[in-house]
Structure formats: structure tokens, C-alpha cells
């Protein structure tokens, strides 16, 4: 199946997927040494379901599937992460 087709299926079925099923999916990724990294533009924070604060969802989020090495390159510990996108710095002449 093509990625575009799977995207349509995910969209149609997303409301039917429970948090337990998402958790099982995430565990399958972990078993393969893969982790989800969500980059968001928001700096606002909401409470995580398990405690702590995390960035609020936004329409311009970027979803990445990364390896442990890629997490290390970003300075992140092993696991799934939601991070705020780094802003490009404008250098004044």
C-alpha cells in the first residue's frame, strides 16, 4: 500500500483507535529501535495524561520516526518526544 493510501486510512480510522492500541503501536516501534519525535511551533503547555507539561498540539506539527542515534544527535534521551521547533536565528550585519 502506498503512503498516501495509508494516510487516508489513518485519517478515517483515527477516531476508532484507542489509547491502548496507540500504546501497543508505540511499543512495536520501540522493539524495532524506532521512536516518535513530534516537533511543534507552540510554546504553550498542557498537562500530560501521565503528569508533567508538554507542548500544545498545533496544525503545523511535524512527525518524525527516528532511531536512537538520531535522538542522541538532537541531545534527547531514548524515548518518544514532543519538542518545540527551533527558530532560525536572524543574523544582523
Short mmCIF file of N, CA and C in Angstrom, two decimals:
data_model
loop_
_atom_site.label_atom_id
_atom_site.label_comp_id
_atom_site.label_asym_id
_atom_site.label_seq_id
_atom_site.Cartn_x
_atom_site.Cartn_y
_atom_site.Cartn_z
N UNK A 1 0.85 -1.18 0.00
CA UNK A 1 0.00 0.00 0.00
C UNK A 1 0.90 1.24 0.00
N UNK A 2 0.51 2.22 -0.74
CA UNK A 2 1.26 3.47 -0.80
C UNK A 2 1.07 4.30 0.46
N UNK A 3 2.06 5.14 0.76
CA UNK A 3 1.99 6.00 1.94
C UNK A 3 0.75 6.89 1.90
N UNK A 4 0.40 7.41 0.73
CA UNK A 4 -0.77 8.28 0.61
C UNK A 4 -2.06 7.52 0.95
N UNK A 5 -2.12 6.26 0.52
CA UNK A 5 -3.29 5.44 0.82
C UNK A 5 -3.38 5.16 2.32
N UNK A 6 -2.24 4.85 2.94
CA UNK A 6 -2.22 4.59 4.38
C UNK A 6 -2.60 5.86 5.15
N UNK A 7 -2.21 7.01 4.65
CA UNK A 7 -2.58 8.27 5.28
C UNK A 7 -4.08 8.46 5.30
N UNK A 8 -4.74 8.11 4.22
CA UNK A 8 -6.21 8.22 4.16
C UNK A 8 -6.84 7.25 5.15
N UNK A 9 -6.31 6.04 5.22
CA UNK A 9 -6.85 5.05 6.14
C UNK A 9 -6.68 5.51 7.58
N UNK A 10 -5.48 6.02 7.93
CA UNK A 10 -5.27 6.53 9.29
C UNK A 10 -6.26 7.62 9.63
N UNK A 11 -6.49 8.53 8.71
CA UNK A 11 -7.42 9.63 8.95
C UNK A 11 -8.82 9.11 9.22
N UNK A 12 -9.26 8.14 8.44
CA UNK A 12 -10.61 7.60 8.60
C UNK A 12 -10.77 6.78 9.88
N UNK A 13 -9.70 6.14 10.32
CA UNK A 13 -9.79 5.24 11.47
C UNK A 13 -9.29 5.85 12.78
N UNK A 14 -8.73 7.04 12.73
CA UNK A 14 -8.11 7.64 13.92
C UNK A 14 -9.06 7.73 15.10
N UNK A 15 -10.32 8.06 14.87
CA UNK A 15 -11.27 8.18 15.97
C UNK A 15 -11.57 6.83 16.61
N UNK A 16 -11.32 5.75 15.90
CA UNK A 16 -11.63 4.41 16.41
C UNK A 16 -10.45 3.78 17.17
N UNK A 17 -9.26 4.37 17.04
CA UNK A 17 -8.08 3.79 17.68
C UNK A 17 -8.01 4.28 19.12
N UNK A 18 -7.99 3.35 20.05
CA UNK A 18 -7.95 3.69 21.48
C UNK A 18 -6.53 4.01 21.92
N UNK A 19 -6.40 4.63 23.08
CA UNK A 19 -5.07 4.93 23.60
C UNK A 19 -4.30 3.64 23.86
N UNK A 20 -4.99 2.57 24.23
CA UNK A 20 -4.33 1.28 24.44
C UNK A 20 -3.72 0.79 23.13
N UNK A 21 -4.46 0.88 22.04
CA UNK A 21 -3.96 0.45 20.73
C UNK A 21 -2.79 1.31 20.27
N UNK A 22 -2.87 2.64 20.49
CA UNK A 22 -1.74 3.51 20.15
C UNK A 22 -0.52 3.12 20.97
N UNK A 23 -0.73 2.81 22.25
CA UNK A 23 0.37 2.39 23.11
C UNK A 23 1.03 1.11 22.59
N UNK A 24 0.22 0.17 22.12
CA UNK A 24 0.75 -1.07 21.55
C UNK A 24 1.55 -0.78 20.29
N UNK A 25 1.06 0.13 19.48
CA UNK A 25 1.77 0.53 18.26
C UNK A 25 3.12 1.14 18.60
N UNK A 26 3.14 2.02 19.61
CA UNK A 26 4.38 2.67 20.02
C UNK A 26 5.38 1.63 20.56
N UNK A 27 4.88 0.63 21.28
CA UNK A 27 5.75 -0.42 21.79
C UNK A 27 6.37 -1.22 20.64
N UNK A 28 5.60 -1.45 19.58
CA UNK A 28 6.14 -2.15 18.41
C UNK A 28 7.29 -1.34 17.79
N UNK A 29 7.11 -0.03 17.72
CA UNK A 29 8.19 0.82 17.20
C UNK A 29 9.43 0.70 18.08
N UNK A 30 9.24 0.78 19.41
CA UNK A 30 10.36 0.69 20.34
C UNK A 30 11.12 -0.62 20.17
N UNK A 31 10.38 -1.72 19.96
CA UNK A 31 11.01 -3.03 19.78
C UNK A 31 11.90 -3.06 18.54
N UNK A 32 11.62 -2.20 17.59
CA UNK A 32 12.41 -2.11 16.36
C UNK A 32 13.46 -0.99 16.45
N UNK A 33 13.58 -0.38 17.64
CA UNK A 33 14.57 0.68 17.84
C UNK A 33 14.16 2.00 17.20
N UNK A 34 12.85 2.23 17.07
CA UNK A 34 12.33 3.46 16.47
C UNK A 34 11.50 4.23 17.48
N UNK A 35 11.55 5.56 17.37
CA UNK A 35 10.86 6.43 18.32
C UNK A 35 10.17 7.55 17.57
N UNK A 36 9.08 8.05 18.14
CA UNK A 36 8.33 9.15 17.54
C UNK A 36 8.82 10.46 18.13
N UNK A 37 9.11 11.40 17.25
CA UNK A 37 9.51 12.75 17.65
C UNK A 37 8.53 13.71 16.97
N UNK A 38 7.80 14.46 17.77
CA UNK A 38 6.86 15.45 17.25
C UNK A 38 7.45 16.82 17.50
N UNK A 39 7.61 17.59 16.43
CA UNK A 39 8.07 18.98 16.54
C UNK A 39 6.86 19.88 16.35
N UNK A 40 6.70 20.82 17.27
CA UNK A 40 5.55 21.72 17.23
C UNK A 40 6.02 23.17 17.31
N UNK A 41 5.21 24.08 16.78
CA UNK A 41 5.52 25.51 16.83
C UNK A 41 5.05 26.16 18.12
N UNK A 42 4.21 25.48 18.88
CA UNK A 42 3.63 26.11 20.06
C UNK A 42 4.60 26.09 21.23
N UNK A 43 4.53 27.14 22.01
CA UNK A 43 5.30 27.17 23.25
C UNK A 43 4.38 27.04 24.45
N UNK A 44 3.06 27.08 24.20
CA UNK A 44 2.10 26.88 25.27
C UNK A 44 2.17 25.46 25.78
N UNK A 45 1.80 25.25 27.00
CA UNK A 45 1.92 23.92 27.61
C UNK A 45 0.57 23.44 28.12
N UNK A 46 0.37 22.12 28.04
CA UNK A 46 -0.81 21.47 28.62
C UNK A 46 -0.32 20.31 29.47
N UNK A 47 -1.16 19.86 30.35
CA UNK A 47 -0.79 18.73 31.21
C UNK A 47 -0.79 17.44 30.41
N UNK A 48 0.26 16.65 30.60
CA UNK A 48 0.34 15.32 30.01
C UNK A 48 -0.63 14.41 30.75
N UNK A 49 -1.19 13.39 30.08
CA UNK A 49 -2.09 12.46 30.77
C UNK A 49 -1.41 11.75 31.95
N UNK A 50 -0.08 11.65 31.90
CA UNK A 50 0.64 10.96 32.97
C UNK A 50 1.37 11.92 33.90
N UNK A 51 1.05 13.21 33.79
CA UNK A 51 1.69 14.22 34.63
C UNK A 51 2.76 14.97 33.86
N UNK A 52 3.10 16.15 34.32
CA UNK A 52 4.09 16.97 33.64
C UNK A 52 3.45 17.81 32.56
N UNK A 53 4.27 18.66 31.95
CA UNK A 53 3.78 19.55 30.91
C UNK A 53 4.35 19.15 29.56
N UNK A 54 3.57 19.38 28.50
CA UNK A 54 4.03 19.13 27.14
C UNK A 54 3.46 20.22 26.24
N UNK A 55 4.10 20.47 25.08
CA UNK A 55 3.58 21.50 24.18
C UNK A 55 2.16 21.18 23.70
N UNK A 56 1.38 22.22 23.49
CA UNK A 56 0.02 22.04 23.00
C UNK A 56 0.06 21.61 21.53
N UNK A 57 -0.94 20.82 21.09
CA UNK A 57 -0.99 20.44 19.67
C UNK A 57 -1.19 21.67 18.79
N UNK A 58 -0.69 21.60 17.56
CA UNK A 58 -0.91 22.68 16.60
C UNK A 58 -0.99 22.09 15.20
N UNK A 59 -1.48 22.88 14.26
CA UNK A 59 -1.67 22.40 12.89
C UNK A 59 -0.37 22.22 12.14
N UNK A 60 0.69 22.86 12.59
CA UNK A 60 1.95 22.79 11.85
C UNK A 60 2.95 21.83 12.49
N UNK A 61 2.46 20.81 13.20
CA UNK A 61 3.35 19.84 13.80
C UNK A 61 4.02 18.99 12.71
N UNK A 62 5.24 18.57 13.01
CA UNK A 62 5.96 17.67 12.12
C UNK A 62 6.21 16.39 12.89
N UNK A 63 5.86 15.27 12.28
CA UNK A 63 6.01 13.96 12.91
C UNK A 63 7.21 13.25 12.29
N UNK A 64 8.12 12.76 13.13
CA UNK A 64 9.32 12.06 12.66
C UNK A 64 9.39 10.69 13.33
N UNK A 65 9.85 9.70 12.59
CA UNK A 65 10.22 8.41 13.16
C UNK A 65 11.74 8.41 13.14
N UNK A 66 12.36 8.28 14.33
CA UNK A 66 13.81 8.41 14.44
C UNK A 66 14.42 7.21 15.16
N UNK A 67 15.72 7.05 14.98
CA UNK A 67 16.47 6.00 15.66
C UNK A 67 17.08 6.57 16.93
N UNK A 68 17.66 5.68 17.74
CA UNK A 68 18.34 6.11 18.96
C UNK A 68 19.49 7.06 18.63
N UNK A 69 20.21 6.78 17.54
CA UNK A 69 21.32 7.65 17.14
C UNK A 69 20.84 9.06 16.79
N UNK A 70 19.70 9.15 16.11
CA UNK A 70 19.16 10.46 15.75
C UNK A 70 18.71 11.23 16.98
N UNK A 71 18.16 10.52 17.97
CA UNK A 71 17.79 11.18 19.23
C UNK A 71 19.04 11.72 19.92
N UNK A 72 20.09 10.91 19.94
CA UNK A 72 21.34 11.33 20.58
C UNK A 72 21.92 12.57 19.90
N UNK A 73 21.84 12.63 18.56
CA UNK A 73 22.34 13.79 17.82
C UNK A 73 21.58 15.05 18.19
N UNK A 74 20.31 14.90 18.56
CA UNK A 74 19.49 16.04 18.97
C UNK A 74 19.62 16.34 20.45
N UNK A 75 20.41 15.53 21.17
CA UNK A 75 20.59 15.74 22.60
C UNK A 75 19.40 15.26 23.42
N UNK A 76 18.65 14.29 22.91
CA UNK A 76 17.46 13.79 23.60
C UNK A 76 17.71 12.39 24.13
N UNK A 77 17.16 12.07 25.30
CA UNK A 77 17.30 10.71 25.83
C UNK A 77 16.43 9.74 25.03
N UNK A 78 16.69 8.45 25.18
CA UNK A 78 15.93 7.42 24.50
C UNK A 78 14.46 7.51 24.88
N UNK A 79 13.58 7.49 23.90
CA UNK A 79 12.14 7.54 24.14
C UNK A 79 11.44 8.41 23.11
N UNK A 80 10.16 8.55 23.27
CA UNK A 80 9.33 9.38 22.38
C UNK A 80 9.31 10.80 22.94
N UNK A 81 9.27 11.80 22.05
CA UNK A 81 9.37 13.18 22.50
C UNK A 81 8.43 14.11 21.72
N UNK A 82 7.99 15.16 22.41
CA UNK A 82 7.32 16.30 21.78
C UNK A 82 8.20 17.50 22.10
N UNK A 83 8.70 18.15 21.07
CA UNK A 83 9.61 19.28 21.27
C UNK A 83 9.12 20.49 20.48
N UNK A 84 9.53 21.66 20.93
CA UNK A 84 9.24 22.89 20.22
C UNK A 84 10.28 23.07 19.14
N UNK A 85 9.83 23.39 17.92
CA UNK A 85 10.76 23.59 16.80
C UNK A 85 11.69 24.74 17.11
N UNK A 86 12.95 24.56 16.72
CA UNK A 86 13.94 25.62 16.90
C UNK A 86 13.66 26.73 15.89
N UNK A 87 13.70 27.95 16.35
CA UNK A 87 13.51 29.11 15.46
C UNK A 87 14.83 29.45 14.80
N UNK A 88 14.79 29.75 13.51
CA UNK A 88 16.00 30.19 12.82
C UNK A 88 16.39 31.56 13.34
N UNK A 89 17.65 31.71 13.71
CA UNK A 89 18.13 32.99 14.21
C UNK A 89 18.52 33.87 13.03
N UNK A 90 18.10 35.12 13.09
CA UNK A 90 18.44 36.09 12.05
C UNK A 90 19.71 36.78 12.49
N UNK A 91 20.73 36.74 11.66
CA UNK A 91 22.00 37.37 11.98
C UNK A 91 21.98 38.79 11.40
N UNK A 92 22.20 39.77 12.27
CA UNK A 92 22.24 41.16 11.85
C UNK A 92 23.62 41.49 11.30
N UNK A 93 23.69 42.18 10.12
CA UNK A 93 25.00 42.51 9.56
C UNK A 93 25.71 43.59 10.36
#
